[in-house]
PDB file of C-alpha atoms and ligand atoms in Angstrom:
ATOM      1  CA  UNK A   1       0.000   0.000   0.000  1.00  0.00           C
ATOM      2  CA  UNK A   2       1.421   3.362  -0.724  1.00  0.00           C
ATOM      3  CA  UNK A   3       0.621   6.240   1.157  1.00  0.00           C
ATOM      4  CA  UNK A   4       0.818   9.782   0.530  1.00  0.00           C
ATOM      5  CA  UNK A   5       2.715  12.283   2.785  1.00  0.00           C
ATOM      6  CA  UNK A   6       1.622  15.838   3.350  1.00  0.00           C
ATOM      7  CA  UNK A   7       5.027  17.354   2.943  1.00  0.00           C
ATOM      8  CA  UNK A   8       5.866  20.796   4.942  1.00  0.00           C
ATOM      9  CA  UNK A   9       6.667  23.785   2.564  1.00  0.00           C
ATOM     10  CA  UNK A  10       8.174  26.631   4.653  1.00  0.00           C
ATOM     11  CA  UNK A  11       7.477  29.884   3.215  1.00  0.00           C
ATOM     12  CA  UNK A  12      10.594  32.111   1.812  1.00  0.00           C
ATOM     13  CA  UNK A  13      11.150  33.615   5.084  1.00  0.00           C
ATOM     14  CA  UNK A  14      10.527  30.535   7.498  1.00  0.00           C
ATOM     15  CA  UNK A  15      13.738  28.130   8.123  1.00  0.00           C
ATOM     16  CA  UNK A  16      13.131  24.249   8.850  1.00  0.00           C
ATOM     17  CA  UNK A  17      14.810  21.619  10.974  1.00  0.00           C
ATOM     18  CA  UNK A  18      15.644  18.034  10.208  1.00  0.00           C
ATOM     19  CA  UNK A  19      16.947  15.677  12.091  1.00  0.00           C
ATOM     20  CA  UNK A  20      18.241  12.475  10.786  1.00  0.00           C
ATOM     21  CA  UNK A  21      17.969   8.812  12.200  1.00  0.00           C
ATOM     22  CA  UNK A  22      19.111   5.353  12.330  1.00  0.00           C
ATOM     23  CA  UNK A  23      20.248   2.804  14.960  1.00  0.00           C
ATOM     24  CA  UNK A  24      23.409   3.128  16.348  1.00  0.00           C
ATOM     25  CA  UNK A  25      24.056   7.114  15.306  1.00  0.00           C
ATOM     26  CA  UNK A  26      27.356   6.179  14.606  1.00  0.00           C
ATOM     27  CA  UNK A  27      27.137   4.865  10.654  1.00  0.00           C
ATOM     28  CA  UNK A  28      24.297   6.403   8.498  1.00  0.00           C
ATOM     29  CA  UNK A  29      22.877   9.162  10.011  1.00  0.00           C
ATOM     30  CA  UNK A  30      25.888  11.189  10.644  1.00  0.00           C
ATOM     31  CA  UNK A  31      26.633  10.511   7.208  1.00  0.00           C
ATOM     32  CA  UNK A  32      23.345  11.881   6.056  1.00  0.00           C
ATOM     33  CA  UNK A  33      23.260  14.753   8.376  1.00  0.00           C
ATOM     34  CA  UNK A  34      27.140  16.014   6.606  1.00  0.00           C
ATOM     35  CA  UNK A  35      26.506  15.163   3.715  1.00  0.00           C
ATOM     36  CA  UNK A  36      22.798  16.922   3.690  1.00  0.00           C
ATOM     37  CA  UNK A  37      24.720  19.769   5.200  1.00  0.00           C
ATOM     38  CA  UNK A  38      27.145  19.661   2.402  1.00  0.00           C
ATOM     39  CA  UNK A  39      24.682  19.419  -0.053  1.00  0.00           C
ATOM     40  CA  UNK A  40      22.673  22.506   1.046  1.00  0.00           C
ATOM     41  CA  UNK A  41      25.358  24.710   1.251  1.00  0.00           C
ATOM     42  CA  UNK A  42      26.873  23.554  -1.956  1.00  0.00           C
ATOM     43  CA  UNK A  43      23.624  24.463  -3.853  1.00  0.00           C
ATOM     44  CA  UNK A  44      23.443  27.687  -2.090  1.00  0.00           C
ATOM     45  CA  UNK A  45      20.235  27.235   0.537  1.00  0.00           C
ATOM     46  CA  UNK A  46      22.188  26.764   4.061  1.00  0.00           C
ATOM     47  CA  UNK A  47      20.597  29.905   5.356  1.00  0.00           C
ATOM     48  CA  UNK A  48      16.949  28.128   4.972  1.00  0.00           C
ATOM     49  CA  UNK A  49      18.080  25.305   7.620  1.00  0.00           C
ATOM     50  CA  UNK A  50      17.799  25.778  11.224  1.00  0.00           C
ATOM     51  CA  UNK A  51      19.173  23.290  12.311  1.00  0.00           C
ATOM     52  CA  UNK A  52      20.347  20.291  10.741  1.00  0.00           C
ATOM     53  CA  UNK A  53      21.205  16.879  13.336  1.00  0.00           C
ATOM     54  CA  UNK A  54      21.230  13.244  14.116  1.00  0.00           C
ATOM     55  CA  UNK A  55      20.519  10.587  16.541  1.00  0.00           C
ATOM     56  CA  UNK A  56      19.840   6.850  16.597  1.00  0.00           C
ATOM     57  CA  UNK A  57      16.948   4.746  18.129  1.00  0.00           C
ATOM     58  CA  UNK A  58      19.323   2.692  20.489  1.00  0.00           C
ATOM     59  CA  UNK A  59      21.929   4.738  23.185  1.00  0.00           C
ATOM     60  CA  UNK A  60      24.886   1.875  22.530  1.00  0.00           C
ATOM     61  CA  UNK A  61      27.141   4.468  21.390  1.00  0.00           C
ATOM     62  CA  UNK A  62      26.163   7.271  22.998  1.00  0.00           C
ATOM     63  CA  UNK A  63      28.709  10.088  22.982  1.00  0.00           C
ATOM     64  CA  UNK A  64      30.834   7.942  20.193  1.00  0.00           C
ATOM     65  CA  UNK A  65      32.005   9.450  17.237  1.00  0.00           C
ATOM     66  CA  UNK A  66      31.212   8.234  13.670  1.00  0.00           C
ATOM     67  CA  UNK A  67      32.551   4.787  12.553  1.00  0.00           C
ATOM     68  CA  UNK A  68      36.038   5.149  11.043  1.00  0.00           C
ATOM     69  CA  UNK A  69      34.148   4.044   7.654  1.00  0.00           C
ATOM     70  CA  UNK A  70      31.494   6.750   7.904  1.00  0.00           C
ATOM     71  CA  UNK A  71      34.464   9.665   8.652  1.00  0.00           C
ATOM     72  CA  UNK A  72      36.096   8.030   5.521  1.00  0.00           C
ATOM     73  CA  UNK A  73      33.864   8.007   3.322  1.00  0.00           C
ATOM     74  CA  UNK A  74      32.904  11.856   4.131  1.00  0.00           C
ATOM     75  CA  UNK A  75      36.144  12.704   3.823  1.00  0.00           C
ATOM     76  CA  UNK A  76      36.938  10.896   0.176  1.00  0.00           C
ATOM     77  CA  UNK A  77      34.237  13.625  -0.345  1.00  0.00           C
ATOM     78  CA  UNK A  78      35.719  16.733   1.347  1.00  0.00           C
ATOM     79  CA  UNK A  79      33.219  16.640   4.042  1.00  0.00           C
ATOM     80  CA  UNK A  80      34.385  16.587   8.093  1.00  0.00           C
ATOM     81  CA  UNK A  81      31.501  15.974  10.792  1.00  0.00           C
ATOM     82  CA  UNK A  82      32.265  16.705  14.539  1.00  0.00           C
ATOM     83  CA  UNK A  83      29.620  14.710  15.477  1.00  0.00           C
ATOM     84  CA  UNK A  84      28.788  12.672  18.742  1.00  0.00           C
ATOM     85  CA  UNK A  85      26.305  10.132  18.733  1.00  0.00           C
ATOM     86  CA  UNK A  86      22.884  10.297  20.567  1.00  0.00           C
ATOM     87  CA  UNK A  87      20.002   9.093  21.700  1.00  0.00           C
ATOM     88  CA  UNK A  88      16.323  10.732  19.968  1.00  0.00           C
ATOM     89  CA  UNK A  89      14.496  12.426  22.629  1.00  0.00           C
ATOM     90  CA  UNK A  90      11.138  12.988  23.044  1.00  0.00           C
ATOM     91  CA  UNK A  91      11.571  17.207  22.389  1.00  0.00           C
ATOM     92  CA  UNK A  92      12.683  15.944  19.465  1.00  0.00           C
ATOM     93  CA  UNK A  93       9.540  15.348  17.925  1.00  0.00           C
ATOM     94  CA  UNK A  94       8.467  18.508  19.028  1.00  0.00           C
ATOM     95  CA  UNK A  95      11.919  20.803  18.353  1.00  0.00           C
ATOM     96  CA  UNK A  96      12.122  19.509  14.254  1.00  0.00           C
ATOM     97  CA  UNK A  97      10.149  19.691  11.552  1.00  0.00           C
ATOM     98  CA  UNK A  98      11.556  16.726   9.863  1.00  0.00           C
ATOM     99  CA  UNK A  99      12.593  13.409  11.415  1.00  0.00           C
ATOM    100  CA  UNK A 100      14.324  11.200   8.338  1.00  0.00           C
ATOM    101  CA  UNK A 101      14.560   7.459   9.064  1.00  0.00           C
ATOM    102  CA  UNK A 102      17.162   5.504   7.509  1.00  0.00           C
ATOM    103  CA  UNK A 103      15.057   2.322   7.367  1.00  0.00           C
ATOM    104  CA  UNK A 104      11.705   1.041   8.203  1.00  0.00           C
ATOM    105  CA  UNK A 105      12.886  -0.176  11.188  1.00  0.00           C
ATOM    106  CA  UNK A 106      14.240   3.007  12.403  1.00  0.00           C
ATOM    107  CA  UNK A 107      11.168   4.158  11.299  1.00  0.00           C
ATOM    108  CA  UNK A 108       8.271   2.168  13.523  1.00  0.00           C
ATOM    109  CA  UNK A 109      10.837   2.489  15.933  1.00  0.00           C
ATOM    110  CA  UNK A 110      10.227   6.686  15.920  1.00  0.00           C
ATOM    111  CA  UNK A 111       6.416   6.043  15.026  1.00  0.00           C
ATOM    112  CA  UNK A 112       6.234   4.013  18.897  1.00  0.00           C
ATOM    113  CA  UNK A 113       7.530   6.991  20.845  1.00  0.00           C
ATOM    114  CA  UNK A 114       6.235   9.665  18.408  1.00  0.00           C
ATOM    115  CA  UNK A 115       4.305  11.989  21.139  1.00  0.00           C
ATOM    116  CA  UNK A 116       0.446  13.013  19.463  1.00  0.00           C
ATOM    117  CA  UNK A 117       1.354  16.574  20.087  1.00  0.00           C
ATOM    118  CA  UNK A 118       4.809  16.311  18.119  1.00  0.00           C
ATOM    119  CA  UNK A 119       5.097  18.479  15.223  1.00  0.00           C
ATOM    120  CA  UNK A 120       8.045  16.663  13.274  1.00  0.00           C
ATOM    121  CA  UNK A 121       7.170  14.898   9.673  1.00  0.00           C
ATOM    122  CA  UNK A 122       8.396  11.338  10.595  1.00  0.00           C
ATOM    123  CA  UNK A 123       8.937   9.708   7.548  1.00  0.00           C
ATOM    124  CA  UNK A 124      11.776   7.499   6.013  1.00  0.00           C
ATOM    125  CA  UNK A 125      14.929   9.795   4.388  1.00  0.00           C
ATOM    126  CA  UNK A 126      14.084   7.180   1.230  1.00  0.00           C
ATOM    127  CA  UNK A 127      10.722   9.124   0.560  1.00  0.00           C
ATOM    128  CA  UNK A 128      13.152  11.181  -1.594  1.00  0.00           C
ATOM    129  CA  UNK A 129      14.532   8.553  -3.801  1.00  0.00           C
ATOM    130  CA  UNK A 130      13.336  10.407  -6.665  1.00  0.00           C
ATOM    131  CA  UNK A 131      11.843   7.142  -7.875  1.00  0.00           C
ATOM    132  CA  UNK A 132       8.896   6.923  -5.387  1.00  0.00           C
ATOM    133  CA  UNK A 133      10.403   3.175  -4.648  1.00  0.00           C
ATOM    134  CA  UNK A 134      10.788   4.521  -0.931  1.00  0.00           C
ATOM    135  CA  UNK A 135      14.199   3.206  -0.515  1.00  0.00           C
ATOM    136  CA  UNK A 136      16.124   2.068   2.533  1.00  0.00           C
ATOM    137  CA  UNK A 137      19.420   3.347   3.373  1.00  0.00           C
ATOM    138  CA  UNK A 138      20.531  -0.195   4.577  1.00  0.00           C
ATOM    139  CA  UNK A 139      22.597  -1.043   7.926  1.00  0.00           C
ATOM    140  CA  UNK A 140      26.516  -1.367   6.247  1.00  0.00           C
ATOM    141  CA  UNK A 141      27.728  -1.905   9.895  1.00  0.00           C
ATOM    142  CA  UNK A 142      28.538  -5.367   9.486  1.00  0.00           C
ATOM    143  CA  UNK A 143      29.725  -5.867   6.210  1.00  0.00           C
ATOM    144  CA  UNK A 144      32.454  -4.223   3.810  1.00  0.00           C
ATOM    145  CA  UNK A 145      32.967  -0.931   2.603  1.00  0.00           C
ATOM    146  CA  UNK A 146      30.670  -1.080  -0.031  1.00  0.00           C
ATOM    147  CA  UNK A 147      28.027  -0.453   1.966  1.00  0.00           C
ATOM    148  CA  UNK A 148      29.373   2.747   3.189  1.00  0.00           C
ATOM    149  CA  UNK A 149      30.013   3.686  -0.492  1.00  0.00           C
ATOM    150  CA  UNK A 150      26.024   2.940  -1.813  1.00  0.00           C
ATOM    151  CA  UNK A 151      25.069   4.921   1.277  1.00  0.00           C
ATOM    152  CA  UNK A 152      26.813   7.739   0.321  1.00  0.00           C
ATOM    153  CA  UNK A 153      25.296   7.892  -3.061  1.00  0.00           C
ATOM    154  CA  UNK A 154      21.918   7.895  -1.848  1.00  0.00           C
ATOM    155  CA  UNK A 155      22.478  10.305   0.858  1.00  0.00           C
ATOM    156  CA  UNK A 156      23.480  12.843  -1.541  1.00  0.00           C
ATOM    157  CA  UNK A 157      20.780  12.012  -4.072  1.00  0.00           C
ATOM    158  CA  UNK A 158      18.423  11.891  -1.059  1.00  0.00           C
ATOM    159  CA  UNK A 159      19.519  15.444   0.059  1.00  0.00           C
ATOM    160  CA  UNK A 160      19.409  17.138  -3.246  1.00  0.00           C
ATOM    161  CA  UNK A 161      15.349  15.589  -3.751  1.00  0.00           C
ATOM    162  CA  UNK A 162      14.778  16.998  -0.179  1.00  0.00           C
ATOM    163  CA  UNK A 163      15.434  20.586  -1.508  1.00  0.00           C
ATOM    164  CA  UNK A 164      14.240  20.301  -4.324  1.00  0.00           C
ATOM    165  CA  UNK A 165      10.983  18.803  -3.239  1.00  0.00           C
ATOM    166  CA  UNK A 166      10.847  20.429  -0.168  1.00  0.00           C
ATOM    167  CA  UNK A 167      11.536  23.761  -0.586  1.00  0.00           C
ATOM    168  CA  UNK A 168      10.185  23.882  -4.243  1.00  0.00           C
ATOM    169  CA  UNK A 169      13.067  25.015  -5.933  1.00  0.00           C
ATOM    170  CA  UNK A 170      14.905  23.655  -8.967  1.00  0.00           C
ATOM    171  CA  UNK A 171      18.188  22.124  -8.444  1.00  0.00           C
ATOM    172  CA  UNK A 172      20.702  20.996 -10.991  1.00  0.00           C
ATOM    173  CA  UNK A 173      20.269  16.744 -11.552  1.00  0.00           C
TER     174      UNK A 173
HETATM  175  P1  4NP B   1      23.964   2.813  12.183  1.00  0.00           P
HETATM  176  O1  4NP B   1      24.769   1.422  12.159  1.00  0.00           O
HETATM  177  O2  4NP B   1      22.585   2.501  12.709  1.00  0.00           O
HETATM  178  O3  4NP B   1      23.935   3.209  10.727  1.00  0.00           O
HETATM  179  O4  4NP B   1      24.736   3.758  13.049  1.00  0.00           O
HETATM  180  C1  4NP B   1      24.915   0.592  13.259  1.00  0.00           C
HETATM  181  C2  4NP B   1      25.808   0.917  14.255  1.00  0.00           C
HETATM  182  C3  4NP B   1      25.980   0.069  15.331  1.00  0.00           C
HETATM  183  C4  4NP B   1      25.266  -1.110  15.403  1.00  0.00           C
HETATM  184  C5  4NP B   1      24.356  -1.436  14.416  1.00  0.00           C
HETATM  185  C6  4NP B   1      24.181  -0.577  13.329  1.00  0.00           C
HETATM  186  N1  4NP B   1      25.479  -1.997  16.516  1.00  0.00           N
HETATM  187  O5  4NP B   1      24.860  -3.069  16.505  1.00  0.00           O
HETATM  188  O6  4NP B   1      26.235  -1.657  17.422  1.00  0.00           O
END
């Protein structure tokens, strides 16, 4: 079954928050949250971001930094991340306006503690596939590098949909 999501358009003069998730916050979602960083600034709409962040469903690695794989992959690509890893929160459904899972179990995992009165779109980060196939960034954490390198590629193709569907602007392919 597929099912439509309302997106949320900010206006010109509104910014928006989005806050990306997977399991341990130590593989994919730091890599989506530099590379979406990366992304926005490259194509020139960094001022119309908030706040851009990550966390995983499970605390194992809380206060870790990124897998060695993750930081090398980013920087092949001339991106850095600072990030430590963390827990979601419950003010994080009501502090973002986008909460991008990573895969569909990420995803019911967010949907169980979702609060009714949260404001964030929860929704899987593969919505933006640009091939409405919905598809999942996949857990590389046990196997090669590969893995790392085909999340990478749709993390950036991910990140330039988001804008461009999103904010409603046209973005070079
Ligand atoms: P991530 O990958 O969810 O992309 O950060 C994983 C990291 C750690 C584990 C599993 C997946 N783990 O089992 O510790």
């Amino acid at each position: 079954m597929s099912t439509t999501i309302d997106l949320y358009h900010p206006s010109h003069d509104e910014q928006i928050s989005v806050l990306f998730c997977c399991l341990g916050n130590i593989c994919r979602s730091p890599m989506a949250e530099a590379a979406f960083r990366d992304t926005v600034e490259k194509l020139g709409y960094a001022d119309r971001f908030s706040r851009i962040d990550s966390c995983g469903t499970a605390g194992y690695h809380v206060g870790a930094e990124p897998d060695h794989r993750t930081i090398e992959m980013l920087r092949k690509n001339g991106i850095t991340t600072d990030h430590c890893a963390r827990q979601v929160a419950q003010k994080d459904f009501k502090n973002f306006d986008y909460i991008l899972a990573m895969d569909t179990s990420n995803l019911s995992n967010l949907k169980r503690i979702e609060p009714k009165s949260g404001k964030a779109k929860v929704m899987l980060f593969g919505y933006f596939d640009g091939n409405k196939r919905k598809e999942i960034v996949e857990d590389p954490y046990y196997g090669g590098n590969s893995g790392f390198t085909e999340n990478f590629a749709q993390v950036v193709r991910f990140s330039k949909n988001f804008v461009r569907e999103v904010l409603q602007v046209e973005i070079p392919e």
